GROMACS .gro file of C-alpha atoms in nm:
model
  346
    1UNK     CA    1   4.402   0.690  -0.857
    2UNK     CA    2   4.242   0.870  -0.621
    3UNK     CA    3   4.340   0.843  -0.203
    4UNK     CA    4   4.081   0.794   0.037
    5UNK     CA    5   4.211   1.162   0.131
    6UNK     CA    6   4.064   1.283  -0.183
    7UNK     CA    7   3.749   1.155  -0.066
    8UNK     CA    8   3.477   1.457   0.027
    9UNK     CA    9   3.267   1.125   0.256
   10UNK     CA   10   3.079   1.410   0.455
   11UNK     CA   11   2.950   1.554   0.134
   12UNK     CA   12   2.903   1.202  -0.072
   13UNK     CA   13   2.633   1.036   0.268
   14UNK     CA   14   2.469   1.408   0.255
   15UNK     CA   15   2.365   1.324  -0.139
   16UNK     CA   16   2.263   0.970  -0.076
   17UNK     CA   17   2.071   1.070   0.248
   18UNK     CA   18   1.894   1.297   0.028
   19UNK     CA   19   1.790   1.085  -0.283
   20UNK     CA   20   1.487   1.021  -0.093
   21UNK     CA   21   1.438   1.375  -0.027
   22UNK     CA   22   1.424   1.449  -0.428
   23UNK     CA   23   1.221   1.139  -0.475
   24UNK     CA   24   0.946   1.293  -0.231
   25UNK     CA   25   0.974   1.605  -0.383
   26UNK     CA   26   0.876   1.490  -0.746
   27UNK     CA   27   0.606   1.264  -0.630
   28UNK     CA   28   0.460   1.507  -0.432
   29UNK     CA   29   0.476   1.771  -0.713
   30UNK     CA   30   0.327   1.517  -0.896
   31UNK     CA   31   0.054   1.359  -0.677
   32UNK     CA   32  -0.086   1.731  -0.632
   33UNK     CA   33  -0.081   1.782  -0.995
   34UNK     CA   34   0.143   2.082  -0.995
   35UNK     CA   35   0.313   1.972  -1.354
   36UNK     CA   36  -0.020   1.941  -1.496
   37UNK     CA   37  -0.144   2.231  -1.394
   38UNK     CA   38   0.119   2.414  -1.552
   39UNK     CA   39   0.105   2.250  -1.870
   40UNK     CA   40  -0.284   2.371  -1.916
   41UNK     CA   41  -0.232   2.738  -1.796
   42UNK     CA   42  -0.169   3.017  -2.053
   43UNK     CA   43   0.136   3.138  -1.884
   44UNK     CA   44   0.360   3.115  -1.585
   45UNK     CA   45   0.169   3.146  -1.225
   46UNK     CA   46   0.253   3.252  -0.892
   47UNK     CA   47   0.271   3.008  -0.624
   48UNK     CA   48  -0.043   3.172  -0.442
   49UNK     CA   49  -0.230   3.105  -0.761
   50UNK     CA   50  -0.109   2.732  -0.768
   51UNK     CA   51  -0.169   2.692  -0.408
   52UNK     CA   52  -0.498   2.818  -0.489
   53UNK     CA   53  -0.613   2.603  -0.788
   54UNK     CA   54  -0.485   2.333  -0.629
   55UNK     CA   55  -0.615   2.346  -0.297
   56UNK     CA   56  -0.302   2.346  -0.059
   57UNK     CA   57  -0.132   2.604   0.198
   58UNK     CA   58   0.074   2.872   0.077
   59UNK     CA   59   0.378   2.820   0.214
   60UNK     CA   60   0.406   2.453   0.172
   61UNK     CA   61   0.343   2.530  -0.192
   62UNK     CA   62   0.581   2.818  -0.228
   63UNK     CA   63   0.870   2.565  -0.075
   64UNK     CA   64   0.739   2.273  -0.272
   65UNK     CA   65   0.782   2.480  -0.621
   66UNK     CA   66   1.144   2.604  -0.538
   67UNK     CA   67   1.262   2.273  -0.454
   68UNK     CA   68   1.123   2.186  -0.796
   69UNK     CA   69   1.347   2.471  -0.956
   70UNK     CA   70   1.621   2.399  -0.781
   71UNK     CA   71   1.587   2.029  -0.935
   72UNK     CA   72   1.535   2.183  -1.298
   73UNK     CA   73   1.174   2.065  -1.272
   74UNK     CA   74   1.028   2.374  -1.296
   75UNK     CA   75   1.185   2.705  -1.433
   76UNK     CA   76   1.143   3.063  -1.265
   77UNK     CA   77   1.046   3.423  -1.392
   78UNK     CA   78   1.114   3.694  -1.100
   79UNK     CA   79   0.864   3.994  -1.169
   80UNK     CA   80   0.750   4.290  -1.002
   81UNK     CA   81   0.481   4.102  -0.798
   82UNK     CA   82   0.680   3.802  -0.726
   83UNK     CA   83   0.790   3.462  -0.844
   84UNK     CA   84   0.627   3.325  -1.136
   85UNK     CA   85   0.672   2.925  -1.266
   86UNK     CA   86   0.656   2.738  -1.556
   87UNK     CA   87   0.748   2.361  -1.657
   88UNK     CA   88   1.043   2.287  -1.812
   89UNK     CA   89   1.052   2.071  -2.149
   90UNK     CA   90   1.146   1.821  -1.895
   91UNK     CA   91   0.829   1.794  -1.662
   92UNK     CA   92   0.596   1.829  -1.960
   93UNK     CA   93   0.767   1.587  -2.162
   94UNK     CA   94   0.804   1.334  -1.816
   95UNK     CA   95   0.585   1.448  -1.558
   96UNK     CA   96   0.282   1.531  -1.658
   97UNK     CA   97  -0.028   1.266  -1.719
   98UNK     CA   98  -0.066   1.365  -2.088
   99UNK     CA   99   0.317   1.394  -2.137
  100UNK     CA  100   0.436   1.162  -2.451
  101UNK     CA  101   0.678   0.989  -2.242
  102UNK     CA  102   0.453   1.038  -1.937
  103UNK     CA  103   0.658   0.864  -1.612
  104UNK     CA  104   0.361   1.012  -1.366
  105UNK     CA  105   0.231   0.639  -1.310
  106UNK     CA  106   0.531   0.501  -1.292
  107UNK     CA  107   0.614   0.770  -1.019
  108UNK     CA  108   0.285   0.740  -0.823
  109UNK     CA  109   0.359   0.345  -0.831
  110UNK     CA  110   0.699   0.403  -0.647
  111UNK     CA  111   0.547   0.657  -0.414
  112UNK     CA  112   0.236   0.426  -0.290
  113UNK     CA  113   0.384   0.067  -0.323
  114UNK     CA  114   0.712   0.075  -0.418
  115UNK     CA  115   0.836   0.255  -0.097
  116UNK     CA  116   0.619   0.147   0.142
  117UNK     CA  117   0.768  -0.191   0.108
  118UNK     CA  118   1.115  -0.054   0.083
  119UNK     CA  119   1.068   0.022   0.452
  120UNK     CA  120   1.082  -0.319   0.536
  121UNK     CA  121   1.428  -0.346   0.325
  122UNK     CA  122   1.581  -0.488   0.678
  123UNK     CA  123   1.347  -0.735   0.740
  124UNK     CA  124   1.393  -0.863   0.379
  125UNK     CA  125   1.781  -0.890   0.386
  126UNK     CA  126   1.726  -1.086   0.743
  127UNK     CA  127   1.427  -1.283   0.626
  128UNK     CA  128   1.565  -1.349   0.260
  129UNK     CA  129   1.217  -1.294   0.137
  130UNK     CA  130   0.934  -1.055   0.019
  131UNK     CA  131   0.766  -0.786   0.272
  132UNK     CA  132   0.353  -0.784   0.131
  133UNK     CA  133   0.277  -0.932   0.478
  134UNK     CA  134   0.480  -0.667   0.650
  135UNK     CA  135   0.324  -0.432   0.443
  136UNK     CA  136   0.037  -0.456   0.345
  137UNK     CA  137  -0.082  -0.742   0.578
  138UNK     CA  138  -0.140  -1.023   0.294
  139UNK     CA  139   0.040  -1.297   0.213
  140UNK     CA  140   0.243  -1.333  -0.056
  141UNK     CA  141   0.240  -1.717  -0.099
  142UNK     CA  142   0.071  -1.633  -0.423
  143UNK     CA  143   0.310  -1.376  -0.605
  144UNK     CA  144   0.036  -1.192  -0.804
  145UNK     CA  145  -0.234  -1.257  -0.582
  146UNK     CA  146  -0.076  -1.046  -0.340
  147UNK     CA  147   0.081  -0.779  -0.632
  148UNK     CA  148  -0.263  -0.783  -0.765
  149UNK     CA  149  -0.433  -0.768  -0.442
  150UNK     CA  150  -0.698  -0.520  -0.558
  151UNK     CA  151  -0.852  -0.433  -0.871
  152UNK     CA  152  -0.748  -0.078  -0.775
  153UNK     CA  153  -0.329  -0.194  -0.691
  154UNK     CA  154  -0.393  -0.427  -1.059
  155UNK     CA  155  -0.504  -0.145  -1.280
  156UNK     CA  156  -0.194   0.111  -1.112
  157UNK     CA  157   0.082  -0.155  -1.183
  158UNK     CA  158  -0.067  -0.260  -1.548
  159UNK     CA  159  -0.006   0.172  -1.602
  160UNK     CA  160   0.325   0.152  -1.408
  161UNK     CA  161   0.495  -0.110  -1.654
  162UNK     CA  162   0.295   0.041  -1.971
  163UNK     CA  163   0.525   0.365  -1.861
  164UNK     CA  164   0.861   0.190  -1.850
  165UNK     CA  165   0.789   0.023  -2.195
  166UNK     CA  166   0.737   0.405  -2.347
  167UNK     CA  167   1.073   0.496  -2.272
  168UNK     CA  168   1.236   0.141  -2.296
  169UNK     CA  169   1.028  -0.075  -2.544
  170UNK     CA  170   1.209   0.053  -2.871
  171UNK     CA  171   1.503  -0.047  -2.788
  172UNK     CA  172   1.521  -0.395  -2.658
  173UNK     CA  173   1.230  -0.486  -2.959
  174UNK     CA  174   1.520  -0.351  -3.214
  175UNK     CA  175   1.815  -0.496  -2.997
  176UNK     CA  176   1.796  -0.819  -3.251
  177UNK     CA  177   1.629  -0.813  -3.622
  178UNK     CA  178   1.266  -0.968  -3.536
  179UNK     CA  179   1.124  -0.949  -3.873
  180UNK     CA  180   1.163  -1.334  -3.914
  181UNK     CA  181   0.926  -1.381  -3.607
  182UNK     CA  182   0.595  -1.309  -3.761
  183UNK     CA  183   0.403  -1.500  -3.455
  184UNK     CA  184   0.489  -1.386  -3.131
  185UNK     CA  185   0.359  -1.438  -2.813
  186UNK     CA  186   0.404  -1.162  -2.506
  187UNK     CA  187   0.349  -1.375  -2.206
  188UNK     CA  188   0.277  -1.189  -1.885
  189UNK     CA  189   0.271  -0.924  -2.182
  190UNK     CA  190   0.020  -0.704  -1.878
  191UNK     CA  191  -0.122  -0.380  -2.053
  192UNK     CA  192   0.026  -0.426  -2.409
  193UNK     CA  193   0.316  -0.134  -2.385
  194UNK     CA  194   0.591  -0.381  -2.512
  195UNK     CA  195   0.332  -0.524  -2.742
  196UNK     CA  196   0.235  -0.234  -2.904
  197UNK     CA  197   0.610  -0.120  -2.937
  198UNK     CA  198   0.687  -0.449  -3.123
  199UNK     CA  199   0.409  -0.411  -3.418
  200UNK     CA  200   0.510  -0.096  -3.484
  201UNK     CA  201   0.872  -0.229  -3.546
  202UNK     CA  202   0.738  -0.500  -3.713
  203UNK     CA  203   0.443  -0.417  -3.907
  204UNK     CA  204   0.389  -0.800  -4.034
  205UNK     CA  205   0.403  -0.968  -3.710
  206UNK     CA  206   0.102  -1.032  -3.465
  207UNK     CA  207   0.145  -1.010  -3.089
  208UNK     CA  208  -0.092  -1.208  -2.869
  209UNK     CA  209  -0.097  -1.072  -2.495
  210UNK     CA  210  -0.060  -1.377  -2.263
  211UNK     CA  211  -0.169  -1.297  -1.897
  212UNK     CA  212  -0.394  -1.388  -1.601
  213UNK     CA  213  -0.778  -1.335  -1.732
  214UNK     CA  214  -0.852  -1.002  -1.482
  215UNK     CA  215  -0.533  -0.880  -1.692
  216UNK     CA  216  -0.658  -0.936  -2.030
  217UNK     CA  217  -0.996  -0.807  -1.930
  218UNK     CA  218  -0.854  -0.482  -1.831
  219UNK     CA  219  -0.553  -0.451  -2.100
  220UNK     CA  220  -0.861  -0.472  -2.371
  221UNK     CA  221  -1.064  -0.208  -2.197
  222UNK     CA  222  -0.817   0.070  -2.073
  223UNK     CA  223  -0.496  -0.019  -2.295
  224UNK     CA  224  -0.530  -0.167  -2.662
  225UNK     CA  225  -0.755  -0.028  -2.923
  226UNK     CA  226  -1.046  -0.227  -3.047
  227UNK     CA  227  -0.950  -0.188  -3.385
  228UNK     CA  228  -0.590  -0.301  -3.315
  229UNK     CA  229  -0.633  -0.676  -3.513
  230UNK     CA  230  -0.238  -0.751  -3.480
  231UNK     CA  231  -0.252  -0.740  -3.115
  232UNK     CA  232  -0.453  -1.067  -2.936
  233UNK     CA  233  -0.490  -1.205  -2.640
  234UNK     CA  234  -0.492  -1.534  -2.447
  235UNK     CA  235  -0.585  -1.601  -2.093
  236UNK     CA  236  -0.422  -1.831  -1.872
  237UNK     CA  237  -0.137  -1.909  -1.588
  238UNK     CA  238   0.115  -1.939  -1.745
  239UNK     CA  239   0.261  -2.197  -1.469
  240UNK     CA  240  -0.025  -2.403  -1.475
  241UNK     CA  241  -0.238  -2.387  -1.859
  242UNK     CA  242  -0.122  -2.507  -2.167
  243UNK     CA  243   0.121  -2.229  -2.415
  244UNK     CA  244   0.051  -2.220  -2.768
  245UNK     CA  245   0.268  -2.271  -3.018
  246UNK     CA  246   0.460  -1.949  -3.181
  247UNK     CA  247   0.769  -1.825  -3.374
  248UNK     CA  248   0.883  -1.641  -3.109
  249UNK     CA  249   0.806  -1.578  -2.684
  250UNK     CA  250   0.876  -1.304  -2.544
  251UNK     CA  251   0.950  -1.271  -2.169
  252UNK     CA  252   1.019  -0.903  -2.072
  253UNK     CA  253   1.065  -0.881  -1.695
  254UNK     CA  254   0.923  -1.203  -1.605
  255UNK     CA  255   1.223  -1.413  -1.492
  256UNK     CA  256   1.368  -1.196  -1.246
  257UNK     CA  257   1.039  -1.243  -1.069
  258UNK     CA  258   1.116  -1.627  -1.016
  259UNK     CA  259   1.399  -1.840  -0.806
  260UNK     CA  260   1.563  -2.042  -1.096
  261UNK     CA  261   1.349  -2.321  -1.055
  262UNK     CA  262   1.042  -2.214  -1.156
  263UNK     CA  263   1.267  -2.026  -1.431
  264UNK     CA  264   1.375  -2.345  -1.529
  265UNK     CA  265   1.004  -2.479  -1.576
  266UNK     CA  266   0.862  -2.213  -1.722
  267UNK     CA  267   1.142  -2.182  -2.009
  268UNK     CA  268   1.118  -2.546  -2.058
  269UNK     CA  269   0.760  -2.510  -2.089
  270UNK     CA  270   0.777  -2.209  -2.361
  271UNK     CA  271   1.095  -2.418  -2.539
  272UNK     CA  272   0.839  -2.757  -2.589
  273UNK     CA  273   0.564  -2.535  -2.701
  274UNK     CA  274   0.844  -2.296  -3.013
  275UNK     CA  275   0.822  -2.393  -3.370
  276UNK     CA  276   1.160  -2.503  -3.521
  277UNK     CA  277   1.349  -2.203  -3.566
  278UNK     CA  278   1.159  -1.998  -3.337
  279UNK     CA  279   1.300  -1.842  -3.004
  280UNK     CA  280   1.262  -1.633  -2.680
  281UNK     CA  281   1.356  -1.318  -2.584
  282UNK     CA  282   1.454  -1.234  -2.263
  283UNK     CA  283   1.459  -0.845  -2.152
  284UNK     CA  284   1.565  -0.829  -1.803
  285UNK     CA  285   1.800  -0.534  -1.662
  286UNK     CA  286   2.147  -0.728  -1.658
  287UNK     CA  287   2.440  -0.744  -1.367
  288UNK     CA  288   2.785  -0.736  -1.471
  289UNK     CA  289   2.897  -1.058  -1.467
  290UNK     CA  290   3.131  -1.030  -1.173
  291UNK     CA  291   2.775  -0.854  -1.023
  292UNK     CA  292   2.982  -0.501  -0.964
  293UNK     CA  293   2.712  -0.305  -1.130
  294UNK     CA  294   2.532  -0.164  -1.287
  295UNK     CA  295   2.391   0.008  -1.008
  296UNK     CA  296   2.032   0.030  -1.144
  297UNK     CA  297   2.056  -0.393  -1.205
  298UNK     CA  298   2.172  -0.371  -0.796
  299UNK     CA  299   1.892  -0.174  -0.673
  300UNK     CA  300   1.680  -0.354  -0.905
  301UNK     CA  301   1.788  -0.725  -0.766
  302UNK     CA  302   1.712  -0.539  -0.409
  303UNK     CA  303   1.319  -0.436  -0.528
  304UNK     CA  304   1.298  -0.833  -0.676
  305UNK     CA  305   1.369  -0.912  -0.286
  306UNK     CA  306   1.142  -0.694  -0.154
  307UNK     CA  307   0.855  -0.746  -0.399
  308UNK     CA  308   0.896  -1.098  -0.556
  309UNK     CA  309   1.061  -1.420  -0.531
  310UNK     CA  310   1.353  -1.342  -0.807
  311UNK     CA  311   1.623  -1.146  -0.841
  312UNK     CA  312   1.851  -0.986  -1.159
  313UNK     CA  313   2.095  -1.199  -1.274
  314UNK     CA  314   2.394  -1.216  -1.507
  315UNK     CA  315   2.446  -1.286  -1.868
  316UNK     CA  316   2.599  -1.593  -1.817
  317UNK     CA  317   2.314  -1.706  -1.522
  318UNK     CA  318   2.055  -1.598  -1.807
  319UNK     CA  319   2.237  -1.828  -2.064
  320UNK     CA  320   2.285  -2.136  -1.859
  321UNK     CA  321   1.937  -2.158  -1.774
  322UNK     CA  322   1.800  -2.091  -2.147
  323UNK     CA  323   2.063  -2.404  -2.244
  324UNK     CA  324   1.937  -2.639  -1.979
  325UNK     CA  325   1.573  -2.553  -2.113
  326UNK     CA  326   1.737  -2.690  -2.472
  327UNK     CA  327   1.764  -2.334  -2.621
  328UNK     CA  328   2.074  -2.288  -2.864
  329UNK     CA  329   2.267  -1.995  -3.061
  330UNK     CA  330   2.243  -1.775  -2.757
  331UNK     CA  331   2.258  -1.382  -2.780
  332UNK     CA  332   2.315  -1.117  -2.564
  333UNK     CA  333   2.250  -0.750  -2.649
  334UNK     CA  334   2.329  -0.453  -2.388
  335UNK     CA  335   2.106  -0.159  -2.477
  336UNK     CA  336   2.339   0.101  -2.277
  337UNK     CA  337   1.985   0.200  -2.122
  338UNK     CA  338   1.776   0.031  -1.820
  339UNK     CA  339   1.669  -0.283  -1.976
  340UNK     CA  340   1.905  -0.530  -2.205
  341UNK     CA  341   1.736  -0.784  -2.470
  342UNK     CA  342   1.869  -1.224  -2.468
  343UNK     CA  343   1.811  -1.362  -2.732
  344UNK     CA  344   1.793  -1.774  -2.767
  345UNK     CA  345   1.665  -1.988  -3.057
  346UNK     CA  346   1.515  -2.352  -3.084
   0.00000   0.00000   0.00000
């Protein structure tokens, strides 16, 4: 075992201190487009040429882009007339807005809202609550009224989860054998990413999208395909209207927005509405259960304080509140990446 001796500290508080630095870096490469820029041209550029296209000093873009190599964001090709950059399989496959696996609204979501309320991380730990009237000046007595304070900060969330589901969807859908669900409801199911991921695993089950009206409107114009019949949608509050009955509910990062109380009646709730048989499944990002880790469920319990009224919780937390609901046979599957699948049945 190592001795505090062995321990670089100067080094290890100069990498934290700059993990915002790199954050700022991408976004900003990012927000100016520099990643899609470079995936249209027929070649490497110069940074005079990207400054140029892109409308932005010369310098600041020449230090922006080298940053970027030195993160392996961008690659470099030293010529006769200067530096010359390119994307790496990385940024096109990531960072760009047409990428396959495209994380650029996820990032913008981080760099507009995500960190602006991270500001107030302080005043959250001393007020044990949520910072939207710190930061943006409305209150946040109504969780999604104040998450969903414009149509604007609506539509940029709705493509900020769609983005986590095309990296993550696959594998908490296929974390338990579905195939017996052939109803399934996606409440709070937003823009249809998770939705879309789970008819594709299961070809003979139909998804209906559960969510807030202005949701639905929006998922069916910007995010599901007309001609998509296996996905459907219902509007409603899910708190307050009626849920329909179905083989299977699925609840993918919807109770770590809630204290355990409204957890409570909302599981209740889904477990009245299940067939015999049927079931929910939970995907949530999962603490140990003695809550040392994993750091991404840590920082992740930290945003739920900042943002919501929730937090991440432990298998065992998870399980004791599906049982009181009257759920049975309970299931827990880590993925080994961000987001882990629970699985319990009626």
């Amino acid at each position: 075992m190592s001795s505090t001796e062995d321990l670089d500290y100067p080094q290890i508080l100069f990498q934290y201190n700059h993990g915002f630095l790199v954050s700022k870096v991408m976004f900003t490469a990012c927000e100016l487009g520099v990643f899609d820029l470079l995936l249209e041209s027929e070649g490497p550029l110069s940074s005079d040429a990207i400054a140029e296209r892109l409308g932005t000093s010369a310098s600041g873009m020449e230090r922006l882009l080298d940053a970027c190599v030195g993160l392996k964001l961008l690659g470099v090709e030293m010529k006769s007339e200067g530096a010359f950059y390119r994307n790496t399989e990385f940024s096109n496959l990531y960072l760009t807005k047409s990428g396959p696996k495209s994380q650029y609204h996820h990032l913008m979501y981080y760099s507009k809202t995500v960190y602006f309320c991270w500001h107030y991380l302080t005043d959250a730990v001393r007020d044990g609550k949520n910072q939207y009237e710190r930061a943006f000046g409305i209150s946040s007595e109504d969780l999604f009224g104040a998450l969903y304070r414009s149509e604007k900060e609506m539509i940029k969330f709705m493509y900020f989860l769609n983005s986590f589901w095309s990296i993550c969807g696959r594998d908490v859908i296929a974390a338990f054998d579905l195939s017996p669900f052939t109803v399934i409801y996606d409440v709070g199911g937003c823009a249809g990413g998770l939705a879309q991921e789970c008819i594709s695993l299961y070809p003979n089950s139909t998804v209906t999208i559960y969510d807030l009206p202005k949701v639905v409107q929006v998922a069916k114009e910007r995010f599901v395909p007309p001609e998509e019949h296996r996905i459907t949608f219902h509007e409603g509050d899910f708190f307050k209207d009626p849920i329909p009955e179905a083989d299977l509910y699925i609840l993918a990062r919807i109770l770590h927005d809630w204290a355990d109380d409204k957890c409570m009646q909302l599981l209740a709730k889904i477990h009245k509405a299940c067939k015999a048989g049927g079931g929910v499944l939970l995907v949530e990002t999962l603490l140990n259960e003695d809550k040392t880790g994993p750091l991404d469920a840590q920082l992740f319990s930290l945003m739920m304080l900042v943002h919501t009224e929730g937090k991440e919780r432990t298998p065992t937390e998870y399980s004791k509140l599906l049982t009181a609901a009257g759920f049975r046979e309970i299931q827990v599957k880590k993925t080994g990446k961000f987001y882990d699948a629970i699985l319990g049945k009626k």
